[in-house]
mmCIF file of C-alpha atoms in Angstrom:
data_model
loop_
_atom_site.group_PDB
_atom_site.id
_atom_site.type_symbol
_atom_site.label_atom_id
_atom_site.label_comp_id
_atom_site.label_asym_id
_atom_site.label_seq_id
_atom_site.Cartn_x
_atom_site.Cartn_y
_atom_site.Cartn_z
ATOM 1 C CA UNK A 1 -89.496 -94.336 70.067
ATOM 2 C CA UNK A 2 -92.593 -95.114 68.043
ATOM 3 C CA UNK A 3 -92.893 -91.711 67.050
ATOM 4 C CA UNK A 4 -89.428 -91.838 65.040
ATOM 5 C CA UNK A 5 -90.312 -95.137 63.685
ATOM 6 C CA UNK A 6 -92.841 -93.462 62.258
ATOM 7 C CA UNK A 7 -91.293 -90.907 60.970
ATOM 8 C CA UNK A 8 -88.763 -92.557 59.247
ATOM 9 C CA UNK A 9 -91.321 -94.734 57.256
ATOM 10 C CA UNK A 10 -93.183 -91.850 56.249
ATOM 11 C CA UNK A 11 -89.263 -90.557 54.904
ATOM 12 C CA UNK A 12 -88.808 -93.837 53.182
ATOM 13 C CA UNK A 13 -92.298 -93.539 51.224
ATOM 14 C CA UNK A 14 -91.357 -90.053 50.177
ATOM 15 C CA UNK A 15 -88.039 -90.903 48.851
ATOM 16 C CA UNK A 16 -89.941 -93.685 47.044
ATOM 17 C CA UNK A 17 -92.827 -91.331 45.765
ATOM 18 C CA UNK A 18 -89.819 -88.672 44.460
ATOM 19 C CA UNK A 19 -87.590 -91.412 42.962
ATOM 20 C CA UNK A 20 -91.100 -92.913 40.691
ATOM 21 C CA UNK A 21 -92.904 -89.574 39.891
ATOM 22 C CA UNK A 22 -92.188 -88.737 36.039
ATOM 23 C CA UNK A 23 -90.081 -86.422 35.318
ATOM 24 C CA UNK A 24 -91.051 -82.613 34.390
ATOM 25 C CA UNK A 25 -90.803 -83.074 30.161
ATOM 26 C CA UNK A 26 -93.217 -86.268 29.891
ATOM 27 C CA UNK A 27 -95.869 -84.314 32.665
ATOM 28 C CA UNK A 28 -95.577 -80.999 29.442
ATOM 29 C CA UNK A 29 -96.281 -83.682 26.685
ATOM 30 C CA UNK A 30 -99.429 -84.949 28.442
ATOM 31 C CA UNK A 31 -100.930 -81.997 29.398
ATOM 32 C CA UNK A 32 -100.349 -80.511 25.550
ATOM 33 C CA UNK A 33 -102.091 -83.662 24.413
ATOM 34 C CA UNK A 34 -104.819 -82.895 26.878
ATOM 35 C CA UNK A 35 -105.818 -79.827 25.929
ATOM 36 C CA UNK A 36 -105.565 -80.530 22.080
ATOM 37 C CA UNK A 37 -108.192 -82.807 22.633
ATOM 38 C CA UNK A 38 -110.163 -80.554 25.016
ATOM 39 C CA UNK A 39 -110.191 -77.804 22.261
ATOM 40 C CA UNK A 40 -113.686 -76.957 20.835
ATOM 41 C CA UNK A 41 -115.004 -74.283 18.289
ATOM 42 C CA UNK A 42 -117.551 -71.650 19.807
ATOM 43 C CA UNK A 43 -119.912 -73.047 17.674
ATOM 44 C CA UNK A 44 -119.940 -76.289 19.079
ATOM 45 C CA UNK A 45 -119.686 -74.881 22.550
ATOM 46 C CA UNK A 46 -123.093 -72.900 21.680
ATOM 47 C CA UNK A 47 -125.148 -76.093 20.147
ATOM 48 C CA UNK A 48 -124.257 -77.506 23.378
ATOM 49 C CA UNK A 49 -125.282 -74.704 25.537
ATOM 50 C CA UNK A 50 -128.556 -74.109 23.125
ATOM 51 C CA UNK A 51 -129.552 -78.128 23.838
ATOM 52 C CA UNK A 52 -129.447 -77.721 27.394
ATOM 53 C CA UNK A 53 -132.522 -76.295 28.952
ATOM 54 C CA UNK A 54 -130.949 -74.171 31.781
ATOM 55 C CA UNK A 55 -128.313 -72.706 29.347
ATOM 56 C CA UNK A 56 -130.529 -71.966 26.973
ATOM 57 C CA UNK A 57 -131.475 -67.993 27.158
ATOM 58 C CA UNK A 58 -127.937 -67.688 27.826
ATOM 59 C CA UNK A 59 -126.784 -69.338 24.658
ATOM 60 C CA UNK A 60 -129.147 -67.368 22.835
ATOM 61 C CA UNK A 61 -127.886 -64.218 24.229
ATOM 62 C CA UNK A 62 -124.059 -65.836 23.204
ATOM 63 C CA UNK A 63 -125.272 -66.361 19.844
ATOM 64 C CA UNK A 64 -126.475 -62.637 19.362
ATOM 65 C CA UNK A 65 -123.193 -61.616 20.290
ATOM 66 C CA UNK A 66 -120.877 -63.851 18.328
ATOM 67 C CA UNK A 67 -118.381 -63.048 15.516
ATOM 68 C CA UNK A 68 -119.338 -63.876 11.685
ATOM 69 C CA UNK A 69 -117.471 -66.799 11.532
ATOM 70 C CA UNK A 70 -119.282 -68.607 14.257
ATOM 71 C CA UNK A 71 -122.652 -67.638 12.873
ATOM 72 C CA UNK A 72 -121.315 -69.157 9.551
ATOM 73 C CA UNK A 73 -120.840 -72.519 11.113
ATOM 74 C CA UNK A 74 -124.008 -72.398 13.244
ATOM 75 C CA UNK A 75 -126.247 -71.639 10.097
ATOM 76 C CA UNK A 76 -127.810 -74.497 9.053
ATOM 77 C CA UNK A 77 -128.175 -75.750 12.854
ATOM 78 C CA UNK A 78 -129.127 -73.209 14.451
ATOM 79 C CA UNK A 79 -131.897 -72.002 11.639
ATOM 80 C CA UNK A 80 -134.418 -74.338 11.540
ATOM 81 C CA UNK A 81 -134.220 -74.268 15.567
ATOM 82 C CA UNK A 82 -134.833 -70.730 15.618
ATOM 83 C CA UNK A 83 -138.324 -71.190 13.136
ATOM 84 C CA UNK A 84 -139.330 -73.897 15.843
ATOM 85 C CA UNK A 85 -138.945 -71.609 18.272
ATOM 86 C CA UNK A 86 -140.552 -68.623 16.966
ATOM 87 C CA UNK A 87 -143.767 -71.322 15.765
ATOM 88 C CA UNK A 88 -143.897 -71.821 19.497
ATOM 89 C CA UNK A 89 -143.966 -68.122 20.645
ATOM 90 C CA UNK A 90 -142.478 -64.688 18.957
ATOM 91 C CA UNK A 91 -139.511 -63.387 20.445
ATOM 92 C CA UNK A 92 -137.449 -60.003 19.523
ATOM 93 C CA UNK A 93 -134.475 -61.534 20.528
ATOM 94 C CA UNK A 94 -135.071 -64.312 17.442
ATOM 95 C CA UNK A 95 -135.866 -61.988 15.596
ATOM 96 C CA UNK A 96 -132.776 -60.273 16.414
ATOM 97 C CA UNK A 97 -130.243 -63.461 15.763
ATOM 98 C CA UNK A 98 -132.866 -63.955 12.576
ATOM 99 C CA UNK A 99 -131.383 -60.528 11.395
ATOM 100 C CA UNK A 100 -127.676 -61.403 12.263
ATOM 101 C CA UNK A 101 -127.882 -65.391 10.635
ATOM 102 C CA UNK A 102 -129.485 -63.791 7.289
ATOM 103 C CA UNK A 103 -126.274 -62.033 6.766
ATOM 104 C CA UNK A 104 -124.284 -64.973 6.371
ATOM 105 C CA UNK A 105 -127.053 -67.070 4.992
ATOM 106 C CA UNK A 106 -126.400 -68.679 1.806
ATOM 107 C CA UNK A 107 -128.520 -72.049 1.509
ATOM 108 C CA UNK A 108 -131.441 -70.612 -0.896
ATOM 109 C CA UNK A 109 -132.782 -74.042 -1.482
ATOM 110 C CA UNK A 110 -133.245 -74.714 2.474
ATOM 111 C CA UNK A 111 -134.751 -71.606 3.308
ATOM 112 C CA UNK A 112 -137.591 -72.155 0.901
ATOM 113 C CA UNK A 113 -137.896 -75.634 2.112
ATOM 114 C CA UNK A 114 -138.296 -73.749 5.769
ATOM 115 C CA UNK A 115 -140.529 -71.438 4.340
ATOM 116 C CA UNK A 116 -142.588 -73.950 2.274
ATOM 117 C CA UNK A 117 -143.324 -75.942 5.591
ATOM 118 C CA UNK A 118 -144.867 -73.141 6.891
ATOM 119 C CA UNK A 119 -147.327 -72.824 4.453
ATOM 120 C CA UNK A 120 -150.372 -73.914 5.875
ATOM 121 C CA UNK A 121 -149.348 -73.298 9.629
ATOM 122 C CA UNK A 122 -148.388 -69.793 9.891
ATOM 123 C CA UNK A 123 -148.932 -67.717 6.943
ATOM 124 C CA UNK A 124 -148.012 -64.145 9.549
ATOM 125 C CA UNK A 125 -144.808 -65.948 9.987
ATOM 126 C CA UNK A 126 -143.696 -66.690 6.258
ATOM 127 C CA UNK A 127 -144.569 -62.744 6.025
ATOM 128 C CA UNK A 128 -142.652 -61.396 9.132
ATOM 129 C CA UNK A 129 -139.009 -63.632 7.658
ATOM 130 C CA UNK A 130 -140.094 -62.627 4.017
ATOM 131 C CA UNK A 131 -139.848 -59.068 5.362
ATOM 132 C CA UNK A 132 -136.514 -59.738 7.211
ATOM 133 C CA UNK A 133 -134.945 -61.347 3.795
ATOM 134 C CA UNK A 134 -135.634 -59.213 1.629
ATOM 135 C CA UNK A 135 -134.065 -56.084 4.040
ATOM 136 C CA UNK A 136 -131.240 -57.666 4.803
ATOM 137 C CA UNK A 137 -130.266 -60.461 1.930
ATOM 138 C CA UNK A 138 -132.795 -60.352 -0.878
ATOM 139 C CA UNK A 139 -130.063 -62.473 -3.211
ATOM 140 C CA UNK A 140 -131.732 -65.780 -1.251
ATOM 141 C CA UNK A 141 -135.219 -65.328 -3.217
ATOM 142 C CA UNK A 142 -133.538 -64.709 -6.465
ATOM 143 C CA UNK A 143 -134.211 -68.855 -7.421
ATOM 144 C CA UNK A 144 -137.177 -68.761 -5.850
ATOM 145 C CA UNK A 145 -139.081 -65.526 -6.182
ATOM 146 C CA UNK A 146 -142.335 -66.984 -8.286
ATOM 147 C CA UNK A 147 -142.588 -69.836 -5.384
ATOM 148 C CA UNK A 148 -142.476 -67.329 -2.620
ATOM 149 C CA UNK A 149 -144.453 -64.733 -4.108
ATOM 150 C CA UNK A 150 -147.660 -67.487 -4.014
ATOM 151 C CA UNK A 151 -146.698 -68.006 0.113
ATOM 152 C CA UNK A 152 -147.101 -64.394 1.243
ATOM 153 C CA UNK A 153 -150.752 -63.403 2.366
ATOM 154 C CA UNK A 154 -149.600 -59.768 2.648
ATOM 155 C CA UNK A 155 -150.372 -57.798 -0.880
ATOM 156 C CA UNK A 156 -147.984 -54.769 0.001
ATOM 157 C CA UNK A 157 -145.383 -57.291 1.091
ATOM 158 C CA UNK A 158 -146.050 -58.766 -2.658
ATOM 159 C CA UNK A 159 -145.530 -55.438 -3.863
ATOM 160 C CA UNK A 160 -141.980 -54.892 -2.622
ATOM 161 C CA UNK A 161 -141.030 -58.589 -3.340
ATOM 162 C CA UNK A 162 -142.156 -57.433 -7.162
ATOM 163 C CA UNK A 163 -139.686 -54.304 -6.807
ATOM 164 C CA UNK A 164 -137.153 -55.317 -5.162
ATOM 165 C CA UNK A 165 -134.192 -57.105 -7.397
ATOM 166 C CA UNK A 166 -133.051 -60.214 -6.019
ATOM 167 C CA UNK A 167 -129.393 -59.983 -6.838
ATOM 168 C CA UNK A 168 -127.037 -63.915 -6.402
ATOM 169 C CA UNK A 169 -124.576 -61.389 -4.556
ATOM 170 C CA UNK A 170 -124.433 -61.584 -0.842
ATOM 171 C CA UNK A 171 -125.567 -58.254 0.336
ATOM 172 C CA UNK A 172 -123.630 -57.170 3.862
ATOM 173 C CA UNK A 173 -124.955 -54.996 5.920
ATOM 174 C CA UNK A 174 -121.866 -53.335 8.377
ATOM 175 C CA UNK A 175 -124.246 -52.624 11.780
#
Protein backbone atom coordinates (compact mmCIF):
# COMPACT_ATOMS: atom_id res chain seq x y z
CA UNK A 1 0.00 0.00 0.00
CA UNK A 2 2.71 2.48 0.90
CA UNK A 3 4.64 1.51 -1.92
CA UNK A 4 1.85 2.85 -4.47
CA UNK A 5 1.38 5.86 -2.41
CA UNK A 6 4.58 6.45 -3.21
CA UNK A 7 4.55 5.97 -6.43
CA UNK A 8 1.86 8.00 -7.30
CA UNK A 9 3.47 11.13 -5.62
CA UNK A 10 6.56 10.65 -7.37
CA UNK A 11 3.88 10.62 -10.79
CA UNK A 12 2.30 13.76 -9.55
CA UNK A 13 5.83 15.65 -9.20
CA UNK A 14 6.71 14.54 -12.69
CA UNK A 15 3.62 15.71 -14.28
CA UNK A 16 4.35 18.94 -12.37
CA UNK A 17 8.14 19.09 -13.42
CA UNK A 18 6.87 18.40 -17.38
CA UNK A 19 3.93 20.85 -17.22
CA UNK A 20 6.73 23.97 -15.74
CA UNK A 21 9.92 23.06 -17.73
CA UNK A 22 10.28 25.75 -20.69
CA UNK A 23 9.56 24.86 -23.69
CA UNK A 24 12.25 23.71 -26.47
CA UNK A 25 12.50 27.46 -28.48
CA UNK A 26 13.26 29.68 -25.22
CA UNK A 27 16.02 26.63 -23.96
CA UNK A 28 17.74 27.51 -28.17
CA UNK A 29 17.62 31.34 -27.37
CA UNK A 30 19.55 30.92 -24.10
CA UNK A 31 22.03 28.72 -25.04
CA UNK A 32 22.79 31.07 -28.39
CA UNK A 33 23.11 33.91 -25.93
CA UNK A 34 25.47 31.76 -23.94
CA UNK A 35 27.86 31.03 -26.19
CA UNK A 36 27.94 34.59 -27.83
CA UNK A 37 29.16 35.66 -24.70
CA UNK A 38 31.52 32.70 -24.17
CA UNK A 39 33.20 33.53 -27.58
CA UNK A 40 36.88 34.68 -27.35
CA UNK A 41 39.64 35.53 -30.01
CA UNK A 42 42.81 33.15 -29.94
CA UNK A 43 44.61 35.96 -28.98
CA UNK A 44 42.98 36.53 -25.90
CA UNK A 45 42.82 32.84 -25.21
CA UNK A 46 46.85 32.91 -25.53
CA UNK A 47 47.49 36.15 -23.11
CA UNK A 48 45.56 34.10 -20.80
CA UNK A 49 47.36 30.91 -21.21
CA UNK A 50 50.90 33.00 -21.42
CA UNK A 51 49.89 34.68 -17.70
CA UNK A 52 49.41 31.47 -16.17
CA UNK A 53 52.50 29.77 -14.98
CA UNK A 54 51.61 26.08 -15.73
CA UNK A 55 50.32 27.02 -19.26
CA UNK A 56 52.98 28.87 -20.03
CA UNK A 57 55.54 26.69 -22.36
CA UNK A 58 52.45 25.55 -23.84
CA UNK A 59 51.21 28.95 -24.85
CA UNK A 60 54.45 29.69 -26.14
CA UNK A 61 54.51 26.69 -28.25
CA UNK A 62 50.58 27.96 -29.37
CA UNK A 63 51.96 31.19 -30.20
CA UNK A 64 54.74 29.74 -32.58
CA UNK A 65 52.15 28.03 -34.33
CA UNK A 66 49.43 30.59 -34.81
CA UNK A 67 48.03 32.22 -38.00
CA UNK A 68 49.12 35.98 -38.98
CA UNK A 69 46.20 37.45 -37.81
CA UNK A 70 46.57 36.36 -34.26
CA UNK A 71 50.19 37.39 -34.14
CA UNK A 72 48.87 40.83 -35.41
CA UNK A 73 46.71 41.27 -32.39
CA UNK A 74 49.22 39.80 -29.91
CA UNK A 75 52.03 42.29 -31.09
CA UNK A 76 52.31 44.88 -28.88
CA UNK A 77 51.47 42.41 -25.81
CA UNK A 78 53.18 39.83 -26.36
CA UNK A 79 56.61 41.86 -27.45
CA UNK A 80 57.82 43.49 -24.67
CA UNK A 81 57.03 40.07 -22.70
CA UNK A 82 59.13 38.20 -24.93
CA UNK A 83 62.40 40.94 -24.32
CA UNK A 84 61.66 40.24 -20.49
CA UNK A 85 61.95 36.94 -21.03
CA UNK A 86 64.90 36.62 -23.13
CA UNK A 87 66.73 39.45 -20.36
CA UNK A 88 66.03 36.62 -17.98
CA UNK A 89 67.54 33.68 -20.00
CA UNK A 90 68.02 33.07 -24.03
CA UNK A 91 65.74 30.78 -25.54
CA UNK A 92 65.57 29.49 -29.39
CA UNK A 93 62.11 29.12 -29.12
CA UNK A 94 61.89 33.26 -28.48
CA UNK A 95 63.92 33.65 -30.75
CA UNK A 96 61.82 31.68 -32.96
CA UNK A 97 58.28 33.64 -32.17
CA UNK A 98 60.88 36.88 -32.29
CA UNK A 99 61.28 35.85 -36.05
CA UNK A 100 57.48 35.15 -36.66
CA UNK A 101 56.16 38.68 -34.55
CA UNK A 102 58.81 40.81 -36.73
CA UNK A 103 56.84 39.92 -39.73
CA UNK A 104 53.85 41.59 -38.73
CA UNK A 105 55.58 44.20 -36.69
CA UNK A 106 54.80 47.64 -37.51
CA UNK A 107 55.22 49.95 -34.28
CA UNK A 108 58.82 51.53 -35.24
CA UNK A 109 58.58 54.02 -32.48
CA UNK A 110 58.06 51.13 -29.70
CA UNK A 111 60.63 48.95 -30.81
CA UNK A 112 63.28 51.59 -30.39
CA UNK A 113 61.81 52.48 -27.11
CA UNK A 114 62.42 48.46 -26.36
CA UNK A 115 65.64 48.68 -27.76
CA UNK A 116 66.67 52.00 -26.10
CA UNK A 117 65.91 50.38 -22.59
CA UNK A 118 68.31 47.97 -23.22
CA UNK A 119 71.01 50.13 -23.61
CA UNK A 120 72.98 49.89 -20.69
CA UNK A 121 71.75 46.30 -19.62
CA UNK A 122 72.42 44.09 -22.44
CA UNK A 123 74.29 45.50 -25.23
CA UNK A 124 74.64 41.30 -26.85
CA UNK A 125 70.95 41.52 -26.78
CA UNK A 126 70.23 44.90 -28.72
CA UNK A 127 72.79 43.09 -31.28
CA UNK A 128 71.20 39.54 -31.49
CA UNK A 129 67.23 41.54 -32.31
CA UNK A 130 69.21 44.17 -34.46
CA UNK A 131 70.35 41.11 -36.42
CA UNK A 132 66.82 39.53 -36.48
CA UNK A 133 65.27 43.06 -37.84
CA UNK A 134 67.17 43.81 -40.19
CA UNK A 135 66.78 39.93 -41.89
CA UNK A 136 63.47 39.81 -41.64
CA UNK A 137 61.83 43.59 -41.59
CA UNK A 138 64.56 46.18 -41.99
CA UNK A 139 61.58 48.94 -42.94
CA UNK A 140 61.27 49.27 -38.77
CA UNK A 141 64.86 51.09 -38.54
CA UNK A 142 64.17 53.27 -41.46
CA UNK A 143 63.08 56.37 -38.67
CA UNK A 144 65.49 55.36 -36.56
CA UNK A 145 68.66 54.13 -38.20
CA UNK A 146 71.22 57.05 -36.77
CA UNK A 147 69.72 56.19 -33.08
CA UNK A 148 70.29 52.52 -33.48
CA UNK A 149 73.42 52.61 -35.23
CA UNK A 150 75.01 54.38 -31.74
CA UNK A 151 73.28 51.10 -29.64
CA UNK A 152 75.05 48.27 -31.45
CA UNK A 153 78.53 47.23 -29.91
CA UNK A 154 79.08 44.91 -32.90
CA UNK A 155 81.20 46.89 -35.82
CA UNK A 156 80.29 44.24 -38.62
CA UNK A 157 76.71 44.38 -37.42
CA UNK A 158 77.24 48.38 -38.02
CA UNK A 159 78.45 47.54 -41.29
CA UNK A 160 75.36 45.79 -42.64
CA UNK A 161 73.00 48.26 -40.80
CA UNK A 162 75.11 50.97 -43.12
CA UNK A 163 74.26 48.70 -46.31
CA UNK A 164 71.31 47.57 -45.87
CA UNK A 165 68.27 50.05 -47.11
CA UNK A 166 65.66 50.43 -44.67
CA UNK A 167 62.67 50.56 -46.94
CA UNK A 168 58.78 52.02 -44.95
CA UNK A 169 57.43 48.83 -46.92
CA UNK A 170 56.63 45.82 -44.89
CA UNK A 171 58.92 43.18 -46.15
CA UNK A 172 57.12 39.42 -45.96
CA UNK A 173 58.93 36.70 -45.83
CA UNK A 174 56.55 33.39 -47.14
CA UNK A 175 58.42 30.44 -44.78
Amino acid sequence: MKNTKIIKRKRRVKNEEIKNKPKPETIKKKKLNIKEVKEETAANKLLRMINSKHLYTYAINKILKCDSDTLHELKNEILPFLFNKLMVEESNLIYKILHRLFIVYDDKKMLFKYLKSFEYSNNELIDKIVRIVLKINPGLFSENKNEIFHLITNDRLKNELLKTECVDNLQIINK
